mmCIF file of C-alpha atoms in Angstrom:
data_model
loop_
_atom_site.group_PDB
_atom_site.id
_atom_site.type_symbol
_atom_site.label_atom_id
_atom_site.label_comp_id
_atom_site.label_asym_id
_atom_site.label_seq_id
_atom_site.Cartn_x
_atom_site.Cartn_y
_atom_site.Cartn_z
ATOM 1 C CA MET A 1 30.555 0.635 9.744
ATOM 2 C CA SER A 2 26.919 0.969 8.657
ATOM 3 C CA GLN A 3 25.428 -1.573 6.298
ATOM 4 C CA PRO A 4 24.383 -0.416 2.800
ATOM 5 C CA GLN A 5 20.698 0.214 2.281
ATOM 6 C CA GLN A 6 18.680 -2.637 0.777
ATOM 7 C CA VAL A 7 16.392 -0.968 -1.769
ATOM 8 C CA ILE A 8 13.545 -2.355 -3.889
ATOM 9 C CA VAL A 9 12.641 -0.466 -7.073
ATOM 10 C CA THR A 10 9.579 -1.545 -9.058
ATOM 11 C CA GLY A 11 9.333 -0.615 -12.719
ATOM 12 C CA ALA A 12 13.123 -0.678 -12.756
ATOM 13 C CA ALA A 13 13.405 -1.151 -16.513
ATOM 14 C CA GLY A 14 11.527 2.069 -17.302
ATOM 15 C CA ALA A 15 13.086 5.499 -17.757
ATOM 16 C CA LEU A 16 12.332 6.672 -14.220
ATOM 17 C CA GLY A 17 13.033 3.254 -12.719
ATOM 18 C CA ARG A 18 16.501 3.175 -14.280
ATOM 19 C CA ALA A 19 17.235 6.647 -12.910
ATOM 20 C CA VAL A 20 16.116 5.577 -9.428
ATOM 21 C CA VAL A 21 18.259 2.435 -9.580
ATOM 22 C CA GLU A 22 21.249 4.497 -10.679
ATOM 23 C CA HIS A 23 20.693 7.033 -7.894
ATOM 24 C CA PHE A 24 20.714 4.404 -5.159
ATOM 25 C CA LEU A 25 23.683 2.560 -6.649
ATOM 26 C CA ASN A 26 25.585 5.859 -6.638
ATOM 27 C CA GLN A 27 24.689 6.179 -2.959
ATOM 28 C CA GLY A 28 26.250 2.774 -2.241
ATOM 29 C CA ALA A 29 22.993 0.853 -1.820
ATOM 30 C CA HIS A 30 22.191 -2.691 -2.845
ATOM 31 C CA VAL A 31 19.260 -2.547 -5.272
ATOM 32 C CA HIS A 32 16.638 -5.185 -6.019
ATOM 33 C CA ALA A 33 15.200 -4.214 -9.407
ATOM 34 C CA LEU A 34 11.724 -5.485 -10.297
ATOM 35 C CA ASP A 35 9.947 -5.460 -13.659
ATOM 36 C CA ILE A 36 7.663 -7.535 -15.841
ATOM 37 C CA SER A 37 10.359 -9.449 -17.753
ATOM 38 C CA ASP A 38 13.919 -10.640 -17.311
ATOM 39 C CA GLU A 39 14.742 -9.422 -20.824
ATOM 40 C CA LEU A 40 13.774 -5.829 -20.027
ATOM 41 C CA LEU A 41 15.715 -5.960 -16.780
ATOM 42 C CA ALA A 42 18.808 -7.395 -18.450
ATOM 43 C CA ALA A 43 18.855 -4.521 -20.938
ATOM 44 C CA ALA A 44 18.198 -1.877 -18.261
ATOM 45 C CA LEU A 45 20.827 -3.196 -15.853
ATOM 46 C CA ALA A 46 23.547 -3.883 -18.425
ATOM 47 C CA GLY A 47 26.854 -2.579 -17.105
ATOM 48 C CA ALA A 48 25.710 -2.336 -13.479
ATOM 49 C CA ASP A 49 27.700 -4.084 -10.764
ATOM 50 C CA PRO A 50 26.062 -7.544 -10.464
ATOM 51 C CA GLY A 51 27.215 -7.697 -6.869
ATOM 52 C CA ARG A 52 25.044 -4.717 -5.930
ATOM 53 C CA VAL A 53 21.998 -5.002 -8.173
ATOM 54 C CA HIS A 54 19.723 -7.993 -8.684
ATOM 55 C CA GLY A 55 16.879 -8.230 -11.200
ATOM 56 C CA TYR A 56 13.586 -10.000 -10.497
ATOM 57 C CA GLU A 57 10.814 -10.762 -12.968
ATOM 58 C CA VAL A 58 7.452 -10.155 -11.312
ATOM 59 C CA ASP A 59 3.832 -9.419 -12.174
ATOM 60 C CA LEU A 60 2.991 -6.576 -9.810
ATOM 61 C CA THR A 61 -0.722 -6.978 -10.508
ATOM 62 C CA SER A 62 -0.588 -10.418 -8.859
ATOM 63 C CA ARG A 63 -0.444 -10.466 -5.064
ATOM 64 C CA SER A 64 0.905 -14.014 -5.006
ATOM 65 C CA ASP A 65 3.660 -13.175 -7.487
ATOM 66 C CA CYS A 66 4.697 -10.175 -5.384
ATOM 67 C CA MET A 67 4.879 -12.434 -2.331
ATOM 68 C CA ARG A 68 6.982 -14.935 -4.283
ATOM 69 C CA CYS A 69 9.306 -12.187 -5.467
ATOM 70 C CA ILE A 70 9.880 -10.800 -1.978
ATOM 71 C CA ALA A 71 10.634 -14.303 -0.741
ATOM 72 C CA SER A 72 13.316 -14.529 -3.440
ATOM 73 C CA ILE A 73 14.743 -11.159 -2.414
ATOM 74 C CA ARG A 74 15.013 -12.359 1.158
ATOM 75 C CA GLU A 75 17.463 -14.984 -0.086
ATOM 76 C CA ASN A 76 19.838 -12.111 -0.960
ATOM 77 C CA ALA A 77 18.920 -9.625 1.774
ATOM 78 C CA GLU A 78 18.219 -10.015 5.473
ATOM 79 C CA ARG A 79 16.092 -6.884 5.531
ATOM 80 C CA ILE A 80 14.382 -4.351 3.277
ATOM 81 C CA ASP A 81 15.154 -0.709 4.061
ATOM 82 C CA VAL A 82 13.465 1.088 1.174
ATOM 83 C CA LEU A 83 10.577 0.316 -1.176
ATOM 84 C CA CYS A 84 10.216 2.581 -4.216
ATOM 85 C CA ASN A 85 6.930 1.922 -6.023
ATOM 86 C CA VAL A 86 7.903 3.411 -9.379
ATOM 87 C CA ALA A 87 5.958 1.100 -11.715
ATOM 88 C CA GLY A 88 2.905 2.673 -13.285
ATOM 89 C CA GLY A 89 0.960 3.207 -16.467
ATOM 90 C CA PHE A 90 -0.599 6.091 -18.378
ATOM 91 C CA MET A 91 -3.504 6.186 -20.803
ATOM 92 C CA MET A 92 -5.725 9.044 -21.919
ATOM 93 C CA GLY A 93 -8.162 9.845 -24.678
ATOM 94 C CA GLU A 94 -11.382 8.288 -23.407
ATOM 95 C CA GLY A 95 -14.099 10.348 -21.771
ATOM 96 C CA VAL A 96 -15.523 9.070 -18.504
ATOM 97 C CA ALA A 97 -18.671 7.820 -20.225
ATOM 98 C CA GLU A 98 -16.575 6.018 -22.837
ATOM 99 C CA THR A 99 -13.965 4.495 -20.495
ATOM 100 C CA SER A 100 -13.726 0.762 -21.050
ATOM 101 C CA ASP A 101 -13.377 -1.779 -18.280
ATOM 102 C CA GLU A 102 -10.054 -2.756 -19.874
ATOM 103 C CA THR A 103 -8.662 0.779 -19.541
ATOM 104 C CA TRP A 104 -9.952 1.127 -15.975
ATOM 105 C CA ASP A 105 -8.573 -2.226 -14.873
ATOM 106 C CA PHE A 106 -5.211 -1.654 -16.574
ATOM 107 C CA LEU A 107 -4.645 1.673 -14.823
ATOM 108 C CA PHE A 108 -5.908 0.643 -11.403
ATOM 109 C CA ASN A 109 -4.027 -2.655 -11.498
ATOM 110 C CA LEU A 110 -0.714 -1.034 -12.411
ATOM 111 C CA ASN A 111 -0.979 2.280 -10.554
ATOM 112 C CA THR A 112 -2.865 1.236 -7.433
ATOM 113 C CA LYS A 113 -3.031 -2.513 -6.899
ATOM 114 C CA SER A 114 0.721 -2.798 -7.439
ATOM 115 C CA VAL A 115 1.270 -0.447 -4.486
ATOM 116 C CA MET A 116 -1.093 -2.459 -2.280
ATOM 117 C CA HIS A 117 0.473 -5.771 -3.282
ATOM 118 C CA MET A 118 4.004 -4.587 -2.580
ATOM 119 C CA ALA A 119 2.903 -3.121 0.742
ATOM 120 C CA ALA A 120 1.338 -6.455 1.674
ATOM 121 C CA ALA A 121 4.624 -8.209 0.919
ATOM 122 C CA VAL A 122 7.101 -5.696 2.368
ATOM 123 C CA VAL A 123 5.407 -3.947 5.300
ATOM 124 C CA PRO A 124 5.488 -7.025 7.594
ATOM 125 C CA LEU A 125 9.278 -7.181 7.109
ATOM 126 C CA MET A 126 9.668 -3.487 7.909
ATOM 127 C CA ARG A 127 7.431 -3.830 10.952
ATOM 128 C CA GLY A 128 9.690 -6.613 12.158
ATOM 129 C CA SER A 129 12.764 -4.398 11.960
ATOM 130 C CA GLY A 130 10.980 -1.295 13.272
ATOM 131 C CA SER A 131 12.119 0.894 10.395
ATOM 132 C CA GLY A 132 11.743 1.451 6.680
ATOM 133 C CA LYS A 133 10.979 3.947 3.935
ATOM 134 C CA ILE A 134 8.248 3.605 1.316
ATOM 135 C CA ILE A 135 8.036 6.056 -1.572
ATOM 136 C CA ASN A 136 5.144 6.016 -4.041
ATOM 137 C CA VAL A 137 4.765 7.851 -7.343
ATOM 138 C CA GLY A 138 1.556 9.807 -7.786
ATOM 139 C CA ALA A 139 0.968 12.471 -10.422
ATOM 140 C CA LEU A 140 0.642 16.242 -10.294
ATOM 141 C CA ALA A 141 -2.326 15.934 -12.661
ATOM 142 C CA ALA A 142 -4.219 13.965 -9.999
ATOM 143 C CA GLY A 143 -4.947 17.171 -8.092
ATOM 144 C CA GLN A 144 -8.086 17.721 -10.143
ATOM 145 C CA GLY A 145 -10.214 16.092 -12.802
ATOM 146 C CA LEU A 146 -9.344 16.715 -16.446
ATOM 147 C CA GLY A 147 -11.136 15.750 -19.630
ATOM 148 C CA GLN A 148 -10.160 12.492 -21.317
ATOM 149 C CA MET A 149 -7.981 11.559 -18.310
ATOM 150 C CA GLY A 150 -10.583 10.412 -15.796
ATOM 151 C CA ALA A 151 -9.406 6.825 -15.287
ATOM 152 C CA TYR A 152 -5.731 7.781 -15.043
ATOM 153 C CA ILE A 153 -6.420 10.613 -12.595
ATOM 154 C CA ALA A 154 -8.705 8.389 -10.525
ATOM 155 C CA SER A 155 -6.010 5.704 -10.254
ATOM 156 C CA LYS A 156 -3.287 8.160 -9.276
ATOM 157 C CA SER A 157 -5.644 9.905 -6.827
ATOM 158 C CA ALA A 158 -6.197 6.535 -5.187
ATOM 159 C CA THR A 159 -2.431 6.056 -4.964
ATOM 160 C CA ILE A 160 -2.113 9.402 -3.179
ATOM 161 C CA ARG A 161 -4.812 8.545 -0.633
ATOM 162 C CA LEU A 162 -3.281 5.092 -0.075
ATOM 163 C CA THR A 163 0.077 6.747 0.582
ATOM 164 C CA GLU A 164 -1.436 9.054 3.176
ATOM 165 C CA SER A 165 -3.366 6.246 4.842
ATOM 166 C CA LEU A 166 -0.359 3.930 4.951
ATOM 167 C CA ALA A 167 1.722 6.744 6.416
ATOM 168 C CA ALA A 168 -0.787 7.239 9.225
ATOM 169 C CA GLU A 169 -0.790 3.513 9.947
ATOM 170 C CA LEU A 170 2.985 3.053 9.947
ATOM 171 C CA LYS A 171 4.266 6.282 11.504
ATOM 172 C CA PRO A 172 3.816 4.875 15.060
ATOM 173 C CA VAL A 173 6.125 1.946 14.266
ATOM 174 C CA GLY A 174 8.917 4.021 12.753
ATOM 175 C CA ILE A 175 8.214 3.543 9.054
ATOM 176 C CA ASN A 176 8.092 6.582 6.752
ATOM 177 C CA VAL A 177 5.645 6.572 3.829
ATOM 178 C CA ASN A 178 5.711 9.454 1.380
ATOM 179 C CA GLY A 179 5.367 10.138 -2.314
ATOM 180 C CA VAL A 180 6.197 12.378 -5.236
ATOM 181 C CA LEU A 181 3.868 14.176 -7.638
ATOM 182 C CA PRO A 182 5.728 14.612 -10.920
ATOM 183 C CA ASP A 183 4.605 16.796 -13.772
ATOM 184 C CA VAL A 184 5.494 15.515 -17.260
ATOM 185 C CA ILE A 185 8.647 13.389 -17.035
ATOM 186 C CA ASP A 186 11.202 13.711 -19.826
ATOM 187 C CA THR A 187 11.135 10.162 -21.188
ATOM 188 C CA PRO A 188 11.516 8.829 -24.749
ATOM 189 C CA ARG A 189 7.869 7.726 -24.703
ATOM 190 C CA ASN A 190 6.620 11.185 -23.704
ATOM 191 C CA ARG A 191 8.790 12.845 -26.338
ATOM 192 C CA ALA A 192 7.384 10.524 -28.980
ATOM 193 C CA ASP A 193 3.809 11.218 -27.829
ATOM 194 C CA MET A 194 4.326 15.007 -27.628
ATOM 195 C CA PRO A 195 6.893 15.890 -30.323
ATOM 196 C CA ASP A 196 6.119 19.620 -30.308
ATOM 197 C CA ALA A 197 6.436 20.149 -26.548
ATOM 198 C CA ASP A 198 9.123 22.174 -24.787
ATOM 199 C CA TYR A 199 11.170 19.337 -23.291
ATOM 200 C CA SER A 200 13.331 21.747 -21.298
ATOM 201 C CA SER A 201 10.391 22.439 -18.977
ATOM 202 C CA TRP A 202 9.818 18.753 -18.190
ATOM 203 C CA VAL A 203 11.080 16.841 -15.168
ATOM 204 C CA ALA A 204 14.385 15.036 -15.727
ATOM 205 C CA PRO A 205 14.226 11.450 -14.404
ATOM 206 C CA SER A 206 17.471 12.005 -12.486
ATOM 207 C CA ASP A 207 15.977 15.028 -10.710
ATOM 208 C CA LEU A 208 12.881 13.073 -9.720
ATOM 209 C CA ALA A 209 15.094 10.186 -8.574
ATOM 210 C CA ALA A 210 16.995 12.604 -6.334
ATOM 211 C CA VAL A 211 13.757 13.629 -4.590
ATOM 212 C CA ILE A 212 12.852 9.971 -4.119
ATOM 213 C CA GLY A 213 16.350 9.449 -2.720
ATOM 214 C CA PHE A 214 15.813 12.284 -0.253
ATOM 215 C CA LEU A 215 12.604 10.680 1.016
ATOM 216 C CA ALA A 216 14.551 7.445 1.501
ATOM 217 C CA SER A 217 17.292 9.170 3.491
ATOM 218 C CA ASP A 218 17.749 9.950 7.171
ATOM 219 C CA ALA A 219 17.166 13.616 6.307
ATOM 220 C CA ALA A 220 13.471 12.769 5.805
ATOM 221 C CA ALA A 221 13.091 10.921 9.116
ATOM 222 C CA ALA A 222 10.458 13.401 10.327
ATOM 223 C CA VAL A 223 8.448 13.391 7.061
ATOM 224 C CA HIS A 224 5.294 11.255 6.968
ATOM 225 C CA GLY A 225 2.464 11.299 4.431
ATOM 226 C CA ALA A 226 3.932 14.041 2.274
ATOM 227 C CA MET A 227 3.284 14.178 -1.466
ATOM 228 C CA ILE A 228 6.015 16.375 -2.937
ATOM 229 C CA PRO A 229 5.307 18.158 -6.246
ATOM 230 C CA VAL A 230 8.204 17.848 -8.692
ATOM 231 C CA THR A 231 7.452 20.167 -11.583
ATOM 232 C CA GLY A 232 10.716 20.833 -13.412
ATOM 233 C CA ARG A 233 11.338 24.341 -14.716
#
């Protein structure tokens, strides 16, 4: 009998993170849910089987805190099969010439450094087992520059290139690295920010989670360095 997958999901308390956690739990996996506070995690994971999901408070912008968190996970799991880097941030409104250091650092820390820090903590474990799946979340908008979105697009573009580079590095040792490129995700925050939009054309978090789940499955064993657009209707 095969062992259940051991899955890490960052940003697990967010709308997409919760959908990803739910997807893997429905697939029988054990999920290690990471976010910035225990309170957020407790609310997001309420009702989930405590025997199959564990919450961990972690600052993903801190390399040392990511290392500490993975050490804690190893107390509950002998291996890590899947890393889903879901955590991220979005800001727009500033032109490139007006972009503050605070905006730039916020977006690059959360969208890009978090991916590097988690890779630094998890990849050595996957190398040791000779297998693993890493799925990163880019953005469809990062395909080209757009006004008042320069810092966000730059950070997500960097995430895409990091995904491709990591895939090239880890393919020879049996580790798959891929990503998704969502269009607007149907979340409460996005609805509040865009009240007049057609929500029916947006990407449902559960649909995006299913694509992430595919990339974490044996069906994607031959897929390396792909960034899959997920655009809704």
